[in-house]
Amino acid sequence: MAKEKVQIGAEGIHDARPLGAPRMLILGFQHMFAMFGATVLVPALTGLSVSATLLFAGLGTLLFHFLSKGKVPAFLGSSFAFLGGYAAVNSLVGNQEGLNWIPYAGVGVMCAGAVYLVLALLFRIFGAAKVMRFFPPIVTGPVIICIGLTLANSAINNCATNWWIALVAILIVVICNIFGKGMIKIIPILLGVIGSYAVAAIFQQVDFTPVAEAKWIGLPFAMEDTVFSSSATWTAAF
């Protein structure tokens, strides 16, 4: 049986398998870069370890690909939905002098992960259509919009560090998305990242010193920042 011809860029891609491994890999790289900003920004805003976040985001992504049998070219990064929870725990625990609030928040995140497992079980038992009836777009859409608007200030502050490089990235993304054909049209974010980074490197706007000084191997977190540091951290679950 002949493979179905995929009109790349003409319509949404609901099944990436017909694209072939090379194109799926490119889409995977784009999704990784699209999620990378969030993956780094969330720990930067909350005080968590960026290295630990990247490590477990990678491990979670590998587990996701194993369970989904490699059908979805996705990267699992940080979620801005947890920022409110982190702020609440910090306000309750962080104000106590000498007390590390991060393990408390970590227990809360772990409990949220348990809820995800319950939802996954419901999807498995009842199917996606029945479960999603309780999460209509009219509910989930405004929530996502509110999260985006809350983070708009962070995006502006990031662009303010070098506006002309930020504008180069935006222009590349917009031009590729509007005028691009085929794969160019569906990977504008990846091209924006590569293009703006290349321009920044050419004009010596990139400092490679931290890369050269970084350790090749190391434990990206301290034990006192984990949920195992104290039994009292389990109070965050309630």
PDB file of N, CA, C and O in Angstrom, residues 88-147:
ATOM      1  N   ALA A  88       2.351  30.451  46.593  1.00  0.00           N
ATOM      2  CA  ALA A  88       1.579  30.218  47.815  1.00  0.00           C
ATOM      3  C   ALA A  88       2.437  29.549  48.886  1.00  0.00           C
ATOM      4  O   ALA A  88       2.411  29.942  50.064  1.00  0.00           O
ATOM      5  N   VAL A  89       3.210  28.531  48.485  1.00  0.00           N
ATOM      6  CA  VAL A  89       4.072  27.842  49.448  1.00  0.00           C
ATOM      7  C   VAL A  89       5.149  28.783  49.970  1.00  0.00           C
ATOM      8  O   VAL A  89       5.465  28.787  51.169  1.00  0.00           O
ATOM      9  N   ASN A  90       5.690  29.596  49.095  1.00  0.00           N
ATOM     10  CA  ASN A  90       6.735  30.539  49.506  1.00  0.00           C
ATOM     11  C   ASN A  90       6.197  31.552  50.509  1.00  0.00           C
ATOM     12  O   ASN A  90       6.872  31.927  51.474  1.00  0.00           O
ATOM     13  N   SER A  91       4.963  31.996  50.298  1.00  0.00           N
ATOM     14  CA  SER A  91       4.375  32.973  51.221  1.00  0.00           C
ATOM     15  C   SER A  91       4.090  32.357  52.589  1.00  0.00           C
ATOM     16  O   SER A  91       4.129  33.048  53.607  1.00  0.00           O
ATOM     17  N   LEU A  92       3.801  31.044  52.603  1.00  0.00           N
ATOM     18  CA  LEU A  92       3.489  30.383  53.868  1.00  0.00           C
ATOM     19  C   LEU A  92       4.730  29.931  54.627  1.00  0.00           C
ATOM     20  O   LEU A  92       4.792  29.995  55.849  1.00  0.00           O
ATOM     21  N   VAL A  93       5.732  29.448  53.856  1.00  0.00           N
ATOM     22  CA  VAL A  93       6.906  28.835  54.479  1.00  0.00           C
ATOM     23  C   VAL A  93       8.142  29.707  54.353  1.00  0.00           C
ATOM     24  O   VAL A  93       8.961  29.792  55.269  1.00  0.00           O
ATOM     25  N   GLY A  94       8.274  30.372  53.190  1.00  0.00           N
ATOM     26  CA  GLY A  94       9.510  31.104  52.910  1.00  0.00           C
ATOM     27  C   GLY A  94       9.769  32.262  53.834  1.00  0.00           C
ATOM     28  O   GLY A  94      10.926  32.693  53.988  1.00  0.00           O
ATOM     29  N   ASN A  95       8.716  32.780  54.460  1.00  0.00           N
ATOM     30  CA  ASN A  95       8.909  33.920  55.363  1.00  0.00           C
ATOM     31  C   ASN A  95       9.534  33.533  56.695  1.00  0.00           C
ATOM     32  O   ASN A  95       9.962  34.404  57.451  1.00  0.00           O
ATOM     33  N   GLN A  96       9.567  32.242  56.991  1.00  0.00           N
ATOM     34  CA  GLN A  96      10.173  31.788  58.241  1.00  0.00           C
ATOM     35  C   GLN A  96      11.693  31.770  58.088  1.00  0.00           C
ATOM     36  O   GLN A  96      12.230  31.101  57.209  1.00  0.00           O
ATOM     37  N   GLU A  97      12.364  32.507  58.898  1.00  0.00           N
ATOM     38  CA  GLU A  97      13.805  32.712  58.778  1.00  0.00           C
ATOM     39  C   GLU A  97      14.558  31.383  58.894  1.00  0.00           C
ATOM     40  O   GLU A  97      14.320  30.580  59.804  1.00  0.00           O
ATOM     41  N   GLY A  98      15.445  31.154  57.944  1.00  0.00           N
ATOM     42  CA  GLY A  98      16.290  29.967  57.958  1.00  0.00           C
ATOM     43  C   GLY A  98      15.623  28.702  57.467  1.00  0.00           C
ATOM     44  O   GLY A  98      16.240  27.630  57.488  1.00  0.00           O
ATOM     45  N   LEU A  99      14.391  28.789  56.993  1.00  0.00           N
ATOM     46  CA  LEU A  99      13.667  27.595  56.548  1.00  0.00           C
ATOM     47  C   LEU A  99      13.664  27.533  55.019  1.00  0.00           C
ATOM     48  O   LEU A  99      13.281  28.501  54.354  1.00  0.00           O
ATOM     49  N   ASN A 100      14.114  26.417  54.460  1.00  0.00           N
ATOM     50  CA  ASN A 100      14.144  26.226  53.017  1.00  0.00           C
ATOM     51  C   ASN A 100      12.762  25.785  52.545  1.00  0.00           C
ATOM     52  O   ASN A 100      12.289  24.698  52.894  1.00  0.00           O
ATOM     53  N   TRP A 101      12.104  26.635  51.744  1.00  0.00           N
ATOM     54  CA  TRP A 101      10.730  26.359  51.321  1.00  0.00           C
ATOM     55  C   TRP A 101      10.657  25.473  50.087  1.00  0.00           C
ATOM     56  O   TRP A 101       9.581  24.933  49.774  1.00  0.00           O
ATOM     57  N   ILE A 102      11.766  25.305  49.365  1.00  0.00           N
ATOM     58  CA  ILE A 102      11.742  24.579  48.094  1.00  0.00           C
ATOM     59  C   ILE A 102      11.299  23.119  48.248  1.00  0.00           C
ATOM     60  O   ILE A 102      10.497  22.624  47.449  1.00  0.00           O
ATOM     61  N   PRO A 103      11.784  22.373  49.266  1.00  0.00           N
ATOM     62  CA  PRO A 103      11.282  20.990  49.413  1.00  0.00           C
ATOM     63  C   PRO A 103       9.778  20.912  49.636  1.00  0.00           C
ATOM     64  O   PRO A 103       9.132  19.967  49.182  1.00  0.00           O
ATOM     65  N   TYR A 104       9.209  21.899  50.328  1.00  0.00           N
ATOM     66  CA  TYR A 104       7.769  21.922  50.546  1.00  0.00           C
ATOM     67  C   TYR A 104       7.032  22.029  49.203  1.00  0.00           C
ATOM     68  O   TYR A 104       6.057  21.322  48.948  1.00  0.00           O
ATOM     69  N   ALA A 105       7.499  22.934  48.363  1.00  0.00           N
ATOM     70  CA  ALA A 105       6.892  23.087  47.043  1.00  0.00           C
ATOM     71  C   ALA A 105       7.076  21.828  46.209  1.00  0.00           C
ATOM     72  O   ALA A 105       6.190  21.450  45.431  1.00  0.00           O
ATOM     73  N   GLY A 106       8.235  21.169  46.379  1.00  0.00           N
ATOM     74  CA  GLY A 106       8.489  19.942  45.629  1.00  0.00           C
ATOM     75  C   GLY A 106       7.482  18.853  45.935  1.00  0.00           C
ATOM     76  O   GLY A 106       7.060  18.105  45.037  1.00  0.00           O
ATOM     77  N   VAL A 107       7.066  18.751  47.197  1.00  0.00           N
ATOM     78  CA  VAL A 107       6.054  17.753  47.567  1.00  0.00           C
ATOM     79  C   VAL A 107       4.723  18.088  46.894  1.00  0.00           C
ATOM     80  O   VAL A 107       4.010  17.203  46.409  1.00  0.00           O
ATOM     81  N   GLY A 108       4.385  19.370  46.841  1.00  0.00           N
ATOM     82  CA  GLY A 108       3.158  19.773  46.166  1.00  0.00           C
ATOM     83  C   GLY A 108       3.173  19.396  44.695  1.00  0.00           C
ATOM     84  O   GLY A 108       2.172  18.912  44.147  1.00  0.00           O
ATOM     85  N   VAL A 109       4.327  19.597  44.042  1.00  0.00           N
ATOM     86  CA  VAL A 109       4.455  19.233  42.631  1.00  0.00           C
ATOM     87  C   VAL A 109       4.320  17.715  42.462  1.00  0.00           C
ATOM     88  O   VAL A 109       3.690  17.234  41.516  1.00  0.00           O
ATOM     89  N   MET A 110       4.903  16.961  43.380  1.00  0.00           N
ATOM     90  CA  MET A 110       4.814  15.509  43.302  1.00  0.00           C
ATOM     91  C   MET A 110       3.359  15.041  43.423  1.00  0.00           C
ATOM     92  O   MET A 110       2.926  14.121  42.722  1.00  0.00           O
ATOM     93  N   CYS A 111       2.600  15.691  44.305  1.00  0.00           N
ATOM     94  CA  CYS A 111       1.184  15.345  44.449  1.00  0.00           C
ATOM     95  C   CYS A 111       0.406  15.705  43.186  1.00  0.00           C
ATOM     96  O   CYS A 111      -0.522  14.989  42.786  1.00  0.00           O
ATOM     97  N   ALA A 112       0.778  16.821  42.549  1.00  0.00           N
ATOM     98  CA  ALA A 112       0.148  17.180  41.280  1.00  0.00           C
ATOM     99  C   ALA A 112       0.443  16.112  40.226  1.00  0.00           C
ATOM    100  O   ALA A 112      -0.418  15.770  39.404  1.00  0.00           O
ATOM    101  N   GLY A 113       1.670  15.576  40.250  1.00  0.00           N
ATOM    102  CA  GLY A 113       2.011  14.487  39.341  1.00  0.00           C
ATOM    103  C   GLY A 113       1.151  13.262  39.578  1.00  0.00           C
ATOM    104  O   GLY A 113       0.758  12.568  38.632  1.00  0.00           O
ATOM    105  N   ALA A 114       0.815  13.005  40.856  1.00  0.00           N
ATOM    106  CA  ALA A 114      -0.072  11.884  41.175  1.00  0.00           C
ATOM    107  C   ALA A 114      -1.466  12.106  40.586  1.00  0.00           C
ATOM    108  O   ALA A 114      -2.108  11.166  40.113  1.00  0.00           O
ATOM    109  N   VAL A 115      -1.912  13.366  40.600  1.00  0.00           N
ATOM    110  CA  VAL A 115      -3.210  13.688  39.989  1.00  0.00           C
ATOM    111  C   VAL A 115      -3.154  13.428  38.483  1.00  0.00           C
ATOM    112  O   VAL A 115      -4.118  12.924  37.881  1.00  0.00           O
ATOM    113  N   TYR A 116      -2.023  13.758  37.862  1.00  0.00           N
ATOM    114  CA  TYR A 116      -1.854  13.489  36.434  1.00  0.00           C
ATOM    115  C   TYR A 116      -1.979  11.996  36.150  1.00  0.00           C
ATOM    116  O   TYR A 116      -2.562  11.583  35.141  1.00  0.00           O
ATOM    117  N   LEU A 117      -1.424  11.183  37.031  1.00  0.00           N
ATOM    118  CA  LEU A 117      -1.525   9.736  36.851  1.00  0.00           C
ATOM    119  C   LEU A 117      -2.978   9.269  36.932  1.00  0.00           C
ATOM    120  O   LEU A 117      -3.403   8.394  36.176  1.00  0.00           O
ATOM    121  N   VAL A 118      -3.734   9.875  37.843  1.00  0.00           N
ATOM    122  CA  VAL A 118      -5.152   9.533  37.952  1.00  0.00           C
ATOM    123  C   VAL A 118      -5.890   9.921  36.678  1.00  0.00           C
ATOM    124  O   VAL A 118      -6.709   9.159  36.146  1.00  0.00           O
ATOM    125  N   LEU A 119      -5.585  11.119  36.139  1.00  0.00           N
ATOM    126  CA  LEU A 119      -6.212  11.551  34.889  1.00  0.00           C
ATOM    127  C   LEU A 119      -5.835  10.631  33.736  1.00  0.00           C
ATOM    128  O   LEU A 119      -6.676  10.307  32.888  1.00  0.00           O
ATOM    129  N   ALA A 120      -4.583  10.210  33.708  1.00  0.00           N
ATOM    130  CA  ALA A 120      -4.153   9.288  32.655  1.00  0.00           C
ATOM    131  C   ALA A 120      -4.928   7.985  32.734  1.00  0.00           C
ATOM    132  O   ALA A 120      -5.312   7.403  31.699  1.00  0.00           O
ATOM    133  N   LEU A 121      -5.179   7.512  33.951  1.00  0.00           N
ATOM    134  CA  LEU A 121      -5.964   6.287  34.132  1.00  0.00           C
ATOM    135  C   LEU A 121      -7.394   6.484  33.641  1.00  0.00           C
ATOM    136  O   LEU A 121      -7.977   5.589  33.001  1.00  0.00           O
ATOM    137  N   LEU A 122      -7.968   7.666  33.922  1.00  0.00           N
ATOM    138  CA  LEU A 122      -9.324   7.952  33.449  1.00  0.00           C
ATOM    139  C   LEU A 122      -9.376   7.988  31.929  1.00  0.00           C
ATOM    140  O   LEU A 122     -10.342   7.512  31.315  1.00  0.00           O
ATOM    141  N   PHE A 123      -8.349   8.581  31.310  1.00  0.00           N
ATOM    142  CA  PHE A 123      -8.272   8.590  29.846  1.00  0.00           C
ATOM    143  C   PHE A 123      -8.218   7.166  29.317  1.00  0.00           C
ATOM    144  O   PHE A 123      -8.838   6.842  28.302  1.00  0.00           O
ATOM    145  N   ARG A 124      -7.454   6.337  30.000  1.00  0.00           N
ATOM    146  CA  ARG A 124      -7.299   4.951  29.574  1.00  0.00           C
ATOM    147  C   ARG A 124      -8.612   4.176  29.678  1.00  0.00           C
ATOM    148  O   ARG A 124      -8.946   3.366  28.803  1.00  0.00           O
ATOM    149  N   ILE A 125      -9.369   4.432  30.748  1.00  0.00           N
ATOM    150  CA  ILE A 125     -10.594   3.669  31.000  1.00  0.00           C
ATOM    151  C   ILE A 125     -11.766   4.184  30.158  1.00  0.00           C
ATOM    152  O   ILE A 125     -12.475   3.397  29.515  1.00  0.00           O
ATOM    153  N   PHE A 126     -11.957   5.517  30.150  1.00  0.00           N
ATOM    154  CA  PHE A 126     -13.152   6.083  29.530  1.00  0.00           C
ATOM    155  C   PHE A 126     -12.904   6.670  28.134  1.00  0.00           C
ATOM    156  O   PHE A 126     -13.863   6.963  27.419  1.00  0.00           O
ATOM    157  N   GLY A 127     -11.644   6.863  27.768  1.00  0.00           N
ATOM    158  CA  GLY A 127     -11.344   7.461  26.480  1.00  0.00           C
ATOM    159  C   GLY A 127     -11.219   8.973  26.569  1.00  0.00           C
ATOM    160  O   GLY A 127     -11.789   9.606  27.475  1.00  0.00           O
ATOM    161  N   ALA A 128     -10.491   9.565  25.632  1.00  0.00           N
ATOM    162  CA  ALA A 128     -10.210  11.002  25.676  1.00  0.00           C
ATOM    163  C   ALA A 128     -11.459  11.849  25.510  1.00  0.00           C
ATOM    164  O   ALA A 128     -11.623  12.880  26.167  1.00  0.00           O
ATOM    165  N   ALA A 129     -12.361  11.422  24.631  1.00  0.00           N
ATOM    166  CA  ALA A 129     -13.541  12.237  24.324  1.00  0.00           C
ATOM    167  C   ALA A 129     -14.405  12.467  25.554  1.00  0.00           C
ATOM    168  O   ALA A 129     -14.857  13.590  25.824  1.00  0.00           O
ATOM    169  N   LYS A 130     -14.646  11.422  26.335  1.00  0.00           N
ATOM    170  CA  LYS A 130     -15.508  11.552  27.514  1.00  0.00           C
ATOM    171  C   LYS A 130     -14.856  12.407  28.598  1.00  0.00           C
ATOM    172  O   LYS A 130     -15.541  13.201  29.256  1.00  0.00           O
ATOM    173  N   VAL A 131     -13.554  12.246  28.791  1.00  0.00           N
ATOM    174  CA  VAL A 131     -12.873  13.021  29.826  1.00  0.00           C
ATOM    175  C   VAL A 131     -12.790  14.491  29.438  1.00  0.00           C
ATOM    176  O   VAL A 131     -12.997  15.387  30.274  1.00  0.00           O
ATOM    177  N   MET A 132     -12.506  14.764  28.171  1.00  0.00           N
ATOM    178  CA  MET A 132     -12.345  16.148  27.723  1.00  0.00           C
ATOM    179  C   MET A 132     -13.648  16.925  27.730  1.00  0.00           C
ATOM    180  O   MET A 132     -13.630  18.158  27.615  1.00  0.00           O
ATOM    181  N   ARG A 133     -14.775  16.249  27.887  1.00  0.00           N
ATOM    182  CA  ARG A 133     -16.052  16.953  28.013  1.00  0.00           C
ATOM    183  C   ARG A 133     -16.067  17.829  29.261  1.00  0.00           C
ATOM    184  O   ARG A 133     -16.787  18.830  29.317  1.00  0.00           O
ATOM    185  N   PHE A 134     -15.265  17.468  30.258  1.00  0.00           N
ATOM    186  CA  PHE A 134     -15.192  18.246  31.491  1.00  0.00           C
ATOM    187  C   PHE A 134     -14.160  19.370  31.403  1.00  0.00           C
ATOM    188  O   PHE A 134     -14.009  20.149  32.340  1.00  0.00           O
ATOM    189  N   PHE A 135     -13.425  19.440  30.280  1.00  0.00           N
ATOM    190  CA  PHE A 135     -12.411  20.481  30.084  1.00  0.00           C
ATOM    191  C   PHE A 135     -12.610  21.126  28.717  1.00  0.00           C
ATOM    192  O   PHE A 135     -11.752  21.036  27.836  1.00  0.00           O
ATOM    193  N   PRO A 136     -13.760  21.801  28.508  1.00  0.00           N
ATOM    194  CA  PRO A 136     -14.035  22.402  27.197  1.00  0.00           C
ATOM    195  C   PRO A 136     -13.105  23.572  26.914  1.00  0.00           C
ATOM    196  O   PRO A 136     -12.558  24.188  27.835  1.00  0.00           O
ATOM    197  N   PRO A 137     -12.920  23.903  25.631  1.00  0.00           N
ATOM    198  CA  PRO A 137     -12.047  25.030  25.270  1.00  0.00           C
ATOM    199  C   PRO A 137     -12.456  26.349  25.915  1.00  0.00           C
ATOM    200  O   PRO A 137     -11.606  27.194  26.179  1.00  0.00           O
ATOM    201  N   ILE A 138     -13.752  26.529  26.177  1.00  0.00           N
ATOM    202  CA  ILE A 138     -14.214  27.780  26.780  1.00  0.00           C
ATOM    203  C   ILE A 138     -13.680  27.942  28.198  1.00  0.00           C
ATOM    204  O   ILE A 138     -13.640  29.052  28.754  1.00  0.00           O
ATOM    205  N   VAL A 139     -13.243  26.843  28.809  1.00  0.00           N
ATOM    206  CA  VAL A 139     -12.652  26.884  30.146  1.00  0.00           C
ATOM    207  C   VAL A 139     -11.134  26.911  30.069  1.00  0.00           C
ATOM    208  O   VAL A 139     -10.473  27.747  30.688  1.00  0.00           O
ATOM    209  N   THR A 140     -10.562  25.981  29.312  1.00  0.00           N
ATOM    210  CA  THR A 140      -9.104  25.869  29.250  1.00  0.00           C
ATOM    211  C   THR A 140      -8.473  27.038  28.500  1.00  0.00           C
ATOM    212  O   THR A 140      -7.372  27.470  28.846  1.00  0.00           O
ATOM    213  N   GLY A 141      -9.162  27.560  27.484  1.00  0.00           N
ATOM    214  CA  GLY A 141      -8.613  28.663  26.698  1.00  0.00           C
ATOM    215  C   GLY A 141      -8.319  29.901  27.529  1.00  0.00           C
ATOM    216  O   GLY A 141      -7.188  30.419  27.521  1.00  0.00           O
ATOM    217  N   PRO A 142      -9.306  30.443  28.265  1.00  0.00           N
ATOM    218  CA  PRO A 142      -9.041  31.622  29.093  1.00  0.00           C
ATOM    219  C   PRO A 142      -7.968  31.404  30.148  1.00  0.00           C
ATOM    220  O   PRO A 142      -7.226  32.331  30.483  1.00  0.00           O
ATOM    221  N   VAL A 143      -7.878  30.169  30.685  1.00  0.00           N
ATOM    222  CA  VAL A 143      -6.830  29.887  31.666  1.00  0.00           C
ATOM    223  C   VAL A 143      -5.453  30.046  31.035  1.00  0.00           C
ATOM    224  O   VAL A 143      -4.540  30.666  31.612  1.00  0.00           O
ATOM    225  N   ILE A 144      -5.291  29.498  29.836  1.00  0.00           N
ATOM    226  CA  ILE A 144      -4.008  29.606  29.127  1.00  0.00           C
ATOM    227  C   ILE A 144      -3.713  31.066  28.782  1.00  0.00           C
ATOM    228  O   ILE A 144      -2.563  31.528  28.891  1.00  0.00           O
ATOM    229  N   ILE A 145      -4.739  31.809  28.378  1.00  0.00           N
ATOM    230  CA  ILE A 145      -4.554  33.226  28.060  1.00  0.00           C
ATOM    231  C   ILE A 145      -4.094  34.000  29.291  1.00  0.00           C
ATOM    232  O   ILE A 145      -3.191  34.844  29.218  1.00  0.00           O
ATOM    233  N   CYS A 146      -4.716  33.711  30.430  1.00  0.00           N
ATOM    234  CA  CYS A 146      -4.337  34.407  31.672  1.00  0.00           C
ATOM    235  C   CYS A 146      -2.891  34.111  32.055  1.00  0.00           C
ATOM    236  O   CYS A 146      -2.155  35.011  32.489  1.00  0.00           O
ATOM    237  N   ILE A 147      -2.480  32.847  31.887  1.00  0.00           N
ATOM    238  CA  ILE A 147      -1.085  32.499  32.184  1.00  0.00           C
ATOM    239  C   ILE A 147      -0.141  33.265  31.269  1.00  0.00           C
ATOM    240  O   ILE A 147       0.883  33.807  31.698  1.00  0.00           O
TER     241      ILE A 147
END
